[in-house]
PDB file of C-alpha atoms in Angstrom:
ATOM      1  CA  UNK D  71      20.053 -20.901  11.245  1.00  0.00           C
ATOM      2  CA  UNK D  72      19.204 -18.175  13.393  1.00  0.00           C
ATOM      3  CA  UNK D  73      19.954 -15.500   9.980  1.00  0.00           C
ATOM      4  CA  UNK D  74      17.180 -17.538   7.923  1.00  0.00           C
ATOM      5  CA  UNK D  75      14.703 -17.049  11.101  1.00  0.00           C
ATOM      6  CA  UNK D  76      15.551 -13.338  11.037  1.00  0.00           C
ATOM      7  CA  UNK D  77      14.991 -12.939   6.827  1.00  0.00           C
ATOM      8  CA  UNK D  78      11.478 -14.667   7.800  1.00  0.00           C
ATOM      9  CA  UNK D  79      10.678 -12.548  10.280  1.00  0.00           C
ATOM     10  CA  UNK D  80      11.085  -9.530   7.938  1.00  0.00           C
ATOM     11  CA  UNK D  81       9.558 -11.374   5.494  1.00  0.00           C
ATOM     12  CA  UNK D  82       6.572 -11.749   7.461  1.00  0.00           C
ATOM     13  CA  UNK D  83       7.046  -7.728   8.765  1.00  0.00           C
ATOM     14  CA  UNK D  84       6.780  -6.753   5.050  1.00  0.00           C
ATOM     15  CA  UNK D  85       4.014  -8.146   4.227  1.00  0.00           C
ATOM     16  CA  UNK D  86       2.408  -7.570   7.193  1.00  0.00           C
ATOM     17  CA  UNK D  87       2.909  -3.560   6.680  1.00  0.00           C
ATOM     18  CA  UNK D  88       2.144  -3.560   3.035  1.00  0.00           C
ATOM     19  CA  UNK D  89      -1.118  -5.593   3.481  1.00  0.00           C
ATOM     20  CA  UNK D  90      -2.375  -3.061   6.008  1.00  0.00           C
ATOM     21  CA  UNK D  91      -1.347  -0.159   3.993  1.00  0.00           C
ATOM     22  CA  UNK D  92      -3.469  -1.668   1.409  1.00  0.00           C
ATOM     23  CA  UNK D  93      -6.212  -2.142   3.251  1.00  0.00           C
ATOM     24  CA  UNK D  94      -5.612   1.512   4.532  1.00  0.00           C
ATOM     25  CA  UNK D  95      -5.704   2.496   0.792  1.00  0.00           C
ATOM     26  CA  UNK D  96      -8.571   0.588   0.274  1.00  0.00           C
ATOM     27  CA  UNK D  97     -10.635   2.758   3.145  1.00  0.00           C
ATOM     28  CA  UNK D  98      -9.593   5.791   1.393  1.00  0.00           C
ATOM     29  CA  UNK D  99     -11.277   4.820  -2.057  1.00  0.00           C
ATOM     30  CA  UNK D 100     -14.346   3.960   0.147  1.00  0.00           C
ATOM     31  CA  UNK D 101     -14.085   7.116   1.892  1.00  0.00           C
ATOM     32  CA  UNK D 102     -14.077   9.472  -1.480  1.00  0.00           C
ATOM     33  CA  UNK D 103     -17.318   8.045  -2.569  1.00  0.00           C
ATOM     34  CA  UNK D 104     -19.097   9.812   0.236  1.00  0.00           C
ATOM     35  CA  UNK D 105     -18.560  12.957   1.771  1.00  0.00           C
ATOM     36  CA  UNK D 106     -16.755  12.186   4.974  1.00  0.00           C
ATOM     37  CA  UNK D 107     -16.139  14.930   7.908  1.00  0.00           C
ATOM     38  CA  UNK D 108     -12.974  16.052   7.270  1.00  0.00           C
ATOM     39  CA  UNK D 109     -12.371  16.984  11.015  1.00  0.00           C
ATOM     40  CA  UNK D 110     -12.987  13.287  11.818  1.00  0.00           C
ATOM     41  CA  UNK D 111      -9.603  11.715  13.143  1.00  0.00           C
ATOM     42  CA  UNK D 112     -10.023   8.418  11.740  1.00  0.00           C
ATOM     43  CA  UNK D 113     -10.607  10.758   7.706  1.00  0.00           C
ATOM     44  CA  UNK D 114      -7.715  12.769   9.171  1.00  0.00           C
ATOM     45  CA  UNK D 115      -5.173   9.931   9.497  1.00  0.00           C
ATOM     46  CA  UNK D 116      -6.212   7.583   6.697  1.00  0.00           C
ATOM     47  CA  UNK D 117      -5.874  10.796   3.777  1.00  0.00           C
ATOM     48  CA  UNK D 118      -2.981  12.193   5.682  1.00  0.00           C
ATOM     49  CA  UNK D 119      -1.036   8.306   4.922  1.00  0.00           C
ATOM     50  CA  UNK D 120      -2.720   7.796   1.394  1.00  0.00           C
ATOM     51  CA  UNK D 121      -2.655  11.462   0.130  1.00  0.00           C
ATOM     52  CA  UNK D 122       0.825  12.390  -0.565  1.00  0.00           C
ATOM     53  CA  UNK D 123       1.498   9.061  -2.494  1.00  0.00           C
ATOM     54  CA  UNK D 124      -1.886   9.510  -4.165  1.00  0.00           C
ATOM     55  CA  UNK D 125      -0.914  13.069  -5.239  1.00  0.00           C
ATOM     56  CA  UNK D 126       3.032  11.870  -6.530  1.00  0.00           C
ATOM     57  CA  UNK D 127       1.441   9.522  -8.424  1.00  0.00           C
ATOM     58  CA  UNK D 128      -1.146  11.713 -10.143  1.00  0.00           C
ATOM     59  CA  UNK D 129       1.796  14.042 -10.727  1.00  0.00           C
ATOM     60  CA  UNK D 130       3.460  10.965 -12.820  1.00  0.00           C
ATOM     61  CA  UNK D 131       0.824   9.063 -14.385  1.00  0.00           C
ATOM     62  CA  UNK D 132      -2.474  11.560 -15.029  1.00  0.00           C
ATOM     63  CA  UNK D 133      -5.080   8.614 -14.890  1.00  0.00           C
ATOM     64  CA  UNK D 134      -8.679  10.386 -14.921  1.00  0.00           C
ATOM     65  CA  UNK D 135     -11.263   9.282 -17.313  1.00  0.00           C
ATOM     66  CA  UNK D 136     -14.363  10.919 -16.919  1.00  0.00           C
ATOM     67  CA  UNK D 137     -14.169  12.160 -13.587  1.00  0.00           C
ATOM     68  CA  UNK D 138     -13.107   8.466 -11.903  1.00  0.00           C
ATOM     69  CA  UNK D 139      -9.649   8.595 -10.950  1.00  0.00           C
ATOM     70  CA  UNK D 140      -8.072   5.411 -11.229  1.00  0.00           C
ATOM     71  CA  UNK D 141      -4.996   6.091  -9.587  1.00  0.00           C
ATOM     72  CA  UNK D 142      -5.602   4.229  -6.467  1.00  0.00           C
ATOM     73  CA  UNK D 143      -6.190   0.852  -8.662  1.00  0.00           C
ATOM     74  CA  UNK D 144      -2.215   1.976  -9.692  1.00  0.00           C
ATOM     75  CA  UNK D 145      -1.166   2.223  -6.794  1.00  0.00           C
ATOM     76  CA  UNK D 146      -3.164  -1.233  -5.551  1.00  0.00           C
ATOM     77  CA  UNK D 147      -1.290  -3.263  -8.496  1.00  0.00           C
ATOM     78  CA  UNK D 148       1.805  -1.688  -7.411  1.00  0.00           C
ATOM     79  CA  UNK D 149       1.786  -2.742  -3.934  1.00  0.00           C
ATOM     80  CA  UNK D 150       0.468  -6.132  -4.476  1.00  0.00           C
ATOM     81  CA  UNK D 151       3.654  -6.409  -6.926  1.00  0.00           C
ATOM     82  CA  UNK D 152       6.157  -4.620  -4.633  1.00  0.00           C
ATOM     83  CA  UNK D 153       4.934  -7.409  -2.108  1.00  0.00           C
ATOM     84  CA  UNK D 154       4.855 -10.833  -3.957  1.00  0.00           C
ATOM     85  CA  UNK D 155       8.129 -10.137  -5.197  1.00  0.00           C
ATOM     86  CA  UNK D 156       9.684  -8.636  -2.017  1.00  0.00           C
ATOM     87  CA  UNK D 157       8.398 -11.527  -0.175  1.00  0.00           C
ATOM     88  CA  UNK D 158       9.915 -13.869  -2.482  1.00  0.00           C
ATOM     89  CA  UNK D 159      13.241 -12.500  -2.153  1.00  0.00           C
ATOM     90  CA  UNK D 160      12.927 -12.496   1.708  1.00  0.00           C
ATOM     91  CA  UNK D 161      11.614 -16.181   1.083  1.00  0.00           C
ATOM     92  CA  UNK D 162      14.528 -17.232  -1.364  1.00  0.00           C
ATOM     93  CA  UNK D 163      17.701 -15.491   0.700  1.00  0.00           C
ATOM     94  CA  UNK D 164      16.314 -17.872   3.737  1.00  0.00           C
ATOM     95  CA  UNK D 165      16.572 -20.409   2.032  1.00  0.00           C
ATOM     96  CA  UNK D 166      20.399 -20.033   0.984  1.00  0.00           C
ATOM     97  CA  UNK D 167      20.735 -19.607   4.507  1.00  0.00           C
TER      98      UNK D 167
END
């Protein structure tokens, strides 16, 4: 009983993390369509978290068409997969439990 509360919990801690990192991604995109101050903290912190996954996946999947780089919208689908299935693992181990 108290195992299945603790599989919810990090259930709920998963997609709690993932859904802000999205969101955090989602500031980013915002963020390269004008031309932030890079000595801002708040620019500072949110390319520092999104830039080095940004870059690895540019390195592995070159998705630029005509200037617009589409690999945040990869990234995007990724996470939203990593966390519906994730979360339904989390989901289906508490319930053997």
């Amino acid at each position: 009983m108290i195992l299945r509360e603790i599989f919810l919990a990090f259930a709920q801690i998963f997609d709690l993390i993932i859904q802000l990192y999205i969101f955090i991604v989602i500031a980013r995109v915002i963020l390269s369509w004008v031309n932030p101050d890079p000595y801002n903290p708040i620019v500072r912190f949110l390319c520092s978290v999104t830039d080095p996954v940004l870059y690895r996946l540019q390195r592995l999947v070159p998705l630029q068409f005509g200037g617009i780089d589409f690999s945040p919208f990869v990234l995007l689908l990724g996470l939203t997969f990593l966390k519906r299935i994730v979360f339904a693992v989390f989901l289906q181990l508490a319930s053997y439990l």
